[in-house]
Coordinates of C-alpha atoms in Angstrom, one line a residue:
Chain A
M1 CA 26.5 -3.1 -22.9
A2 CA 26.8 -1.7 -19.3
N3 CA 28.6 -3.8 -16.7
F4 CA 26.5 -3.5 -13.5
I5 CA 25.4 -5.2 -10.4
L6 CA 22.1 -5.2 -8.5
R7 CA 22.1 -5.3 -4.7
K8 CA 20.1 -4.5 -1.7
A9 CA 20.5 -0.9 -0.6
E10 CA 22.6 -0.2 2.5
P11 CA 22.6 2.8 4.9
K12 CA 25.5 4.3 3.0
D13 CA 23.3 4.4 -0.2
V14 CA 20.9 6.9 1.4
S15 CA 22.4 10.0 -0.3
D16 CA 22.4 8.3 -3.7
I17 CA 18.8 7.1 -3.2
L18 CA 17.7 10.7 -2.4
R19 CA 19.6 12.0 -5.4
L20 CA 17.8 9.5 -7.7
I21 CA 14.4 10.3 -6.1
K22 CA 15.0 13.9 -6.9
E23 CA 16.1 13.1 -10.5
L24 CA 13.0 11.1 -11.1
A25 CA 10.9 13.9 -9.6
K26 CA 12.7 16.4 -11.9
F27 CA 11.7 14.2 -14.9
E28 CA 8.1 14.6 -13.7
E29 CA 8.7 18.3 -13.2
M30 CA 8.0 18.1 -9.5
E31 CA 11.5 18.4 -8.0
E32 CA 10.7 21.0 -5.4
Q33 CA 8.0 18.7 -4.0
V34 CA 10.7 16.3 -2.6
I35 CA 10.9 17.4 1.1
L36 CA 12.2 14.0 2.4
T37 CA 15.7 14.2 3.9
E38 CA 18.6 11.8 4.1
K39 CA 18.0 11.5 7.8
E40 CA 14.4 10.4 7.3
L41 CA 15.3 8.0 4.6
L42 CA 17.9 6.5 7.0
E43 CA 15.5 6.2 9.9
D44 CA 12.6 5.0 7.8
G45 CA 14.5 2.4 5.7
F46 CA 17.2 1.1 8.0
G47 CA 15.7 1.3 11.5
D48 CA 14.0 -1.4 13.5
H49 CA 10.9 -1.3 11.3
P50 CA 11.7 -0.5 7.7
F51 CA 8.9 1.3 5.9
Y52 CA 10.5 0.7 2.5
H53 CA 13.1 -1.5 0.8
C54 CA 15.4 -0.5 -2.0
V55 CA 17.4 -2.3 -4.6
V56 CA 20.2 -0.3 -6.3
A57 CA 22.1 -0.7 -9.6
E58 CA 25.8 0.0 -9.4
V59 CA 28.5 0.3 -12.1
P60 CA 32.2 0.0 -11.6
E61 CA 34.2 3.3 -11.0
D62 CA 35.6 3.3 -14.5
H63 CA 32.1 3.3 -15.9
Q64 CA 30.7 6.0 -13.6
S65 CA 28.1 8.5 -14.8
S66 CA 29.2 11.8 -16.5
D67 CA 28.7 13.5 -13.1
G68 CA 30.8 11.0 -11.2
Y69 CA 28.2 8.5 -9.7
T70 CA 28.4 4.7 -9.5
V71 CA 24.9 4.1 -8.2
I72 CA 22.9 4.8 -11.3
G73 CA 19.5 3.2 -10.8
F74 CA 17.1 2.1 -8.0
A75 CA 13.8 0.7 -7.2
M76 CA 11.9 1.4 -3.9
Y77 CA 9.2 -1.1 -2.8
Y78 CA 7.3 -2.3 0.2
F79 CA 4.7 -4.9 1.2
T80 CA 1.0 -4.2 1.1
Y81 CA -2.0 -6.4 1.9
D82 CA -5.0 -7.3 -0.1
P83 CA -7.9 -8.6 2.2
W84 CA -8.9 -11.1 -0.5
I85 CA -5.5 -12.7 -1.3
G86 CA -3.0 -11.5 1.3
K87 CA 0.5 -10.1 0.7
L88 CA 1.4 -8.0 -2.3
L89 CA 4.7 -6.3 -3.4
Y90 CA 4.1 -2.6 -4.1
L91 CA 6.6 -1.0 -6.4
E92 CA 6.8 2.7 -5.4
D93 CA 9.7 4.2 -7.3
F94 CA 11.7 2.8 -10.2
Y95 CA 14.4 4.8 -12.1
V96 CA 17.5 4.3 -14.1
M97 CA 19.7 7.4 -15.0
K98 CA 19.2 8.4 -18.6
E99 CA 22.7 7.7 -19.8
F100 CA 22.4 4.1 -18.6
R101 CA 19.1 3.2 -20.2
G102 CA 18.8 0.6 -23.0
S103 CA 21.2 -1.8 -21.4
G104 CA 18.6 -4.0 -19.7
I105 CA 19.2 -2.6 -16.2
G106 CA 15.4 -1.8 -15.8
S107 CA 14.5 -5.3 -17.0
D108 CA 16.9 -6.8 -14.6
I109 CA 15.6 -4.7 -11.7
L110 CA 12.0 -5.8 -12.5
K111 CA 13.2 -9.4 -12.7
H112 CA 14.8 -9.1 -9.3
L113 CA 11.6 -7.6 -7.9
S114 CA 9.6 -10.4 -9.4
E115 CA 11.8 -13.0 -7.7
T116 CA 11.5 -11.1 -4.4
A117 CA 7.7 -11.1 -4.8
V118 CA 7.5 -14.8 -5.5
K119 CA 10.0 -15.7 -2.8
T120 CA 8.0 -13.7 -0.1
R121 CA 4.8 -15.4 -1.3
C122 CA 3.2 -12.3 -2.7
S123 CA 0.2 -12.9 -5.0
S124 CA 0.9 -9.9 -7.2
M125 CA 2.9 -6.7 -7.7
H126 CA 1.0 -3.5 -7.7
F127 CA 2.1 0.1 -8.7
I128 CA 0.7 3.2 -10.1
V129 CA 1.7 4.8 -13.4
A130 CA 0.7 8.3 -14.7
E131 CA -1.8 7.9 -17.6
W132 CA 0.5 10.1 -19.9
N133 CA 3.6 8.0 -19.3
K134 CA 3.3 5.9 -22.4
P135 CA 6.9 4.4 -22.4
S136 CA 6.4 3.1 -18.9
I137 CA 2.9 1.8 -19.6
E138 CA 4.3 -0.1 -22.6
F139 CA 7.3 -1.4 -20.6
Y140 CA 4.9 -2.9 -17.9
K141 CA 2.3 -4.2 -20.4
R142 CA 4.9 -6.1 -22.3
R143 CA 5.6 -7.9 -19.0
G144 CA 2.0 -8.8 -18.4
A145 CA 0.7 -5.8 -16.4
S146 CA -2.9 -5.0 -16.5
D147 CA -4.6 -1.6 -15.8
L148 CA -6.8 -2.0 -12.8
S149 CA -8.1 1.5 -13.0
D150 CA -9.4 0.6 -16.5
E151 CA -10.6 -2.9 -15.7
E152 CA -12.1 -2.3 -12.3
G153 CA -12.6 1.5 -12.0
W154 CA -10.3 2.1 -9.1
R155 CA -9.3 5.7 -8.4
L156 CA -6.6 6.8 -5.9
Y157 CA -7.7 9.3 -3.2
A158 CA -5.7 11.2 -0.6
I159 CA -6.7 13.0 2.6
E160 CA -3.8 15.4 3.5
K161 CA -2.4 16.2 6.9
D162 CA -4.4 19.3 7.6
D163 CA -7.6 17.5 7.0
L164 CA -6.5 14.5 9.0
L165 CA -5.9 17.0 11.9
K166 CA -9.3 18.4 11.4
I167 CA -11.0 15.0 11.5
S168 CA -9.0 13.7 14.5
T169 CA -9.8 16.8 16.6
K170 CA -13.4 17.3 15.6
K171 CA -15.9 17.0 18.5
R172 CA -18.7 14.5 17.9
Chain B
M1 CA -22.0 5.9 19.1
D2 CA -21.5 5.7 22.9
R3 CA -23.1 2.3 22.7
F4 CA -20.2 1.0 20.6
K5 CA -16.6 0.4 21.3
L6 CA -13.6 0.9 18.9
R7 CA -10.3 -0.9 19.7
K8 CA -7.2 -2.4 18.1
A9 CA -7.8 -5.9 16.7
E10 CA -6.4 -8.9 18.6
P11 CA -5.7 -12.4 17.4
K12 CA -9.1 -13.6 18.7
D13 CA -10.8 -11.2 16.2
V14 CA -9.4 -13.0 13.1
P15 CA -12.6 -15.0 12.4
D16 CA -14.7 -11.8 12.7
I17 CA -12.2 -9.9 10.4
L18 CA -12.5 -12.6 7.8
R19 CA -16.3 -12.6 8.1
L20 CA -16.4 -8.8 7.5
I21 CA -13.9 -9.0 4.6
K22 CA -16.3 -11.5 3.0
E23 CA -19.4 -9.4 3.7
L24 CA -17.7 -6.4 2.1
A25 CA -16.6 -8.6 -0.9
K26 CA -20.2 -9.8 -1.1
Y27 CA -21.4 -6.2 -1.3
E28 CA -19.0 -5.7 -4.2
E29 CA -20.3 -9.0 -5.7
M30 CA -16.8 -10.6 -5.4
E31 CA -17.3 -13.0 -2.5
D32 CA -15.8 -16.0 -4.2
Q33 CA -12.6 -14.1 -4.8
V34 CA -11.7 -14.1 -1.1
I35 CA -9.2 -16.9 -0.8
L36 CA -7.5 -15.6 2.3
T37 CA -7.8 -17.9 5.4
E38 CA -8.0 -17.3 9.1
K39 CA -4.5 -18.9 9.3
D40 CA -3.1 -16.3 6.8
L41 CA -4.7 -13.4 8.6
L42 CA -3.3 -14.6 11.9
E43 CA 0.3 -15.1 10.7
D44 CA 0.3 -11.9 8.6
G45 CA -1.3 -9.6 11.1
F46 CA -0.1 -10.9 14.5
G47 CA 3.3 -12.4 13.8
D48 CA 6.7 -10.8 14.2
H49 CA 6.2 -8.5 11.3
P50 CA 2.6 -7.4 10.8
F51 CA 1.7 -6.8 7.2
Y52 CA -1.5 -5.1 8.2
H53 CA -3.3 -3.4 11.2
C54 CA -6.9 -3.6 12.1
L55 CA -9.4 -1.6 14.1
V56 CA -12.6 -3.2 15.1
A57 CA -16.0 -1.8 16.3
E58 CA -18.0 -3.9 18.6
D59 CA -21.5 -3.8 20.1
P60 CA -21.2 -4.7 23.7
S61 CA -25.0 -5.1 24.1
E62 CA -25.0 -8.0 21.7
Q63 CA -23.5 -11.3 22.8
K64 CA -22.2 -14.0 20.6
S65 CA -23.8 -17.4 21.3
S66 CA -21.6 -20.3 22.1
S67 CA -21.1 -22.5 19.1
N68 CA -18.6 -24.7 17.6
N69 CA -16.5 -23.4 14.7
N70 CA -14.9 -25.6 12.1
N71 CA -12.1 -26.6 14.5
G72 CA -14.5 -27.8 17.1
L73 CA -13.5 -25.0 19.4
L74 CA -16.0 -23.0 21.3
N75 CA -16.4 -19.3 20.2
N76 CA -15.9 -17.0 23.2
N77 CA -19.0 -15.4 24.5
G78 CA -18.5 -11.7 24.0
P79 CA -19.6 -8.6 22.1
V80 CA -20.3 -8.9 18.4
V81 CA -17.8 -7.2 16.0
I82 CA -19.9 -5.1 13.7
G83 CA -17.3 -3.1 11.7
F84 CA -13.6 -2.9 10.9
A85 CA -10.9 -1.0 9.1
M86 CA -7.7 -2.6 7.8
Y87 CA -4.7 -0.4 7.1
Y88 CA -0.9 -0.4 6.8
F89 CA 1.9 2.0 6.3
T90 CA 3.2 2.9 2.9
Y91 CA 6.0 5.3 1.8
D92 CA 6.1 8.2 -0.6
P93 CA 9.6 9.0 -1.8
W94 CA 8.9 12.7 -1.7
I95 CA 7.3 13.1 1.7
G96 CA 7.8 9.8 3.6
K97 CA 5.4 7.7 5.6
L98 CA 1.7 7.5 4.6
L99 CA -1.2 5.6 6.2
Y100 CA -2.9 3.4 3.6
L101 CA -6.6 2.5 4.3
E102 CA -7.2 -0.8 2.6
D103 CA -10.6 -2.0 3.8
F104 CA -13.4 -0.2 5.7
F105 CA -16.8 -1.7 6.4
V106 CA -19.7 -1.4 8.9
M107 CA -22.4 -4.0 8.9
K108 CA -25.6 -2.6 7.2
E109 CA -27.8 -2.7 10.2
Y110 CA -25.2 -0.6 12.2
R111 CA -24.9 2.2 9.7
G112 CA -26.1 5.7 10.5
F113 CA -24.8 5.8 14.1
G114 CA -21.5 7.5 13.3
I115 CA -19.4 4.4 13.6
G116 CA -17.8 4.9 10.3
S117 CA -17.0 8.5 11.2
E118 CA -15.5 7.4 14.5
I119 CA -13.3 4.8 12.7
L120 CA -12.1 7.4 10.3
K121 CA -11.4 9.8 13.2
L122 CA -9.3 7.1 15.0
L123 CA -7.4 6.4 11.7
S124 CA -6.7 10.1 11.2
H125 CA -5.4 10.3 14.8
T126 CA -3.2 7.2 14.2
A127 CA -1.9 8.8 11.0
V128 CA -1.0 12.1 12.7
K129 CA 0.5 10.3 15.8
T130 CA 2.8 8.1 13.6
R131 CA 3.9 11.2 11.6
C132 CA 2.2 10.3 8.4
S133 CA 1.8 13.1 5.8
S134 CA -1.4 11.8 4.4
M135 CA -3.9 8.9 4.2
H136 CA -4.3 7.2 0.9
F137 CA -6.9 4.7 -0.3
I138 CA -8.7 3.7 -3.5
V139 CA -12.4 3.9 -4.2
A140 CA -14.2 2.4 -7.1
E141 CA -15.5 5.2 -9.4
G142 CA -19.0 3.8 -9.2
N143 CA -19.2 4.0 -5.4
Q144 CA -20.8 7.4 -5.1
A145 CA -21.8 7.0 -1.4
S146 CA -18.2 6.3 -0.4
I147 CA -16.8 9.1 -2.6
E148 CA -19.1 11.6 -1.0
F149 CA -18.3 10.3 2.5
Y150 CA -14.6 10.9 1.9
K151 CA -14.9 14.2 -0.1
R152 CA -16.9 15.7 2.9
R153 CA -13.8 15.0 4.9
G154 CA -11.4 16.7 2.5
A155 CA -10.4 13.8 0.3
A156 CA -9.0 14.6 -3.2
D157 CA -9.2 12.3 -6.2
L158 CA -5.5 11.9 -7.2
S159 CA -6.5 9.8 -10.2
L160 CA -8.4 12.8 -11.5
E161 CA -5.9 15.5 -10.4
E162 CA -2.7 13.8 -11.2
G163 CA -3.7 11.1 -13.7
W164 CA -2.6 8.0 -11.6
R165 CA -3.7 4.6 -12.8
L166 CA -3.3 1.5 -10.7
F167 CA -1.6 -1.5 -12.4
K168 CA -0.9 -5.0 -11.4
I169 CA 1.4 -7.8 -12.5
D170 CA 0.0 -11.1 -11.4
K171 CA 1.8 -14.1 -10.1
S172 CA 1.9 -16.0 -13.3
S173 CA 3.6 -13.1 -15.1
L174 CA 5.9 -12.6 -12.0
L175 CA 7.0 -16.2 -12.3
K176 CA 7.6 -15.8 -16.1
M177 CA 9.8 -12.7 -15.4
S178 CA 11.7 -14.2 -12.5
S179 CA 12.6 -17.4 -14.3
G180 CA 12.7 -16.1 -17.9
P181 CA 15.8 -15.7 -20.1
E182 CA 18.0 -12.5 -19.9
E183 CA 16.8 -9.8 -22.2

């Protein structure tokens, strides 16, 4: 049973956050797509207007990971807005290093996020999951999650920067 | 389009924003699901920390008539708000800031004038100016008209291309989790 604490991320955690973002991306075979830098994470998360919030899981030094890290899990979230019901908590990234799984760290992180959502008067927590990620889907469904893509037919769309530039500069 | 004006929403626009949210919900046959109030919209959009941003389109050639609203206050005379877009900033851990388009609606009688296109143009400009890498939004798979509108402007279906599905955990389950026993 791992001995760990959960706490709000601080500026000093930025390099660990980026490391864990890359590890999760690697798990999804997309590691080279992470172009975010520590500098951006610092400005965007710890400036006047935070664009995201993070909670980190930390183990004592004598329980560090095999590659020498004590920050071994994290969740990144922010607040979104539903025009029918108001504030929502949006869970963006959620990852525990492989060697620390099975100890209830993930459950504890989700519990902490649930408390945060309730405390900040959010009506719901939203997140996306890849349809092939069965373990994650089961993890969330056990906790009451429902698939809105299935139930309500929602599909996620993106307009990338080059098209945004095209749109914004197009003459009428 | 020259007949219409696009601008950032102000606190006085809150009743119109709620009216248009309800009109859009009605179009989706979900009007009774709108439980948000003008008070919520005011606090959440125009307080110290805005949880959303709005653009509104108005028709200066139409004037609202003076009338009493529920609080017994006179509505201002002024142009009628005939469309809106609600958005906020989200964060992608691989690329950083994104602009998320949450609601987007133009009243039926005002469609076909290019107002929707102008709103999207202003949103795109906002996204680029605030150094967002992308604009994200969800569309119901049955809404062919909207899907075509967005695809013409370069939108890609990430649910199709990358297999993303949107999930939610509702308040009752959040409460259960937050107060439940340790696993």
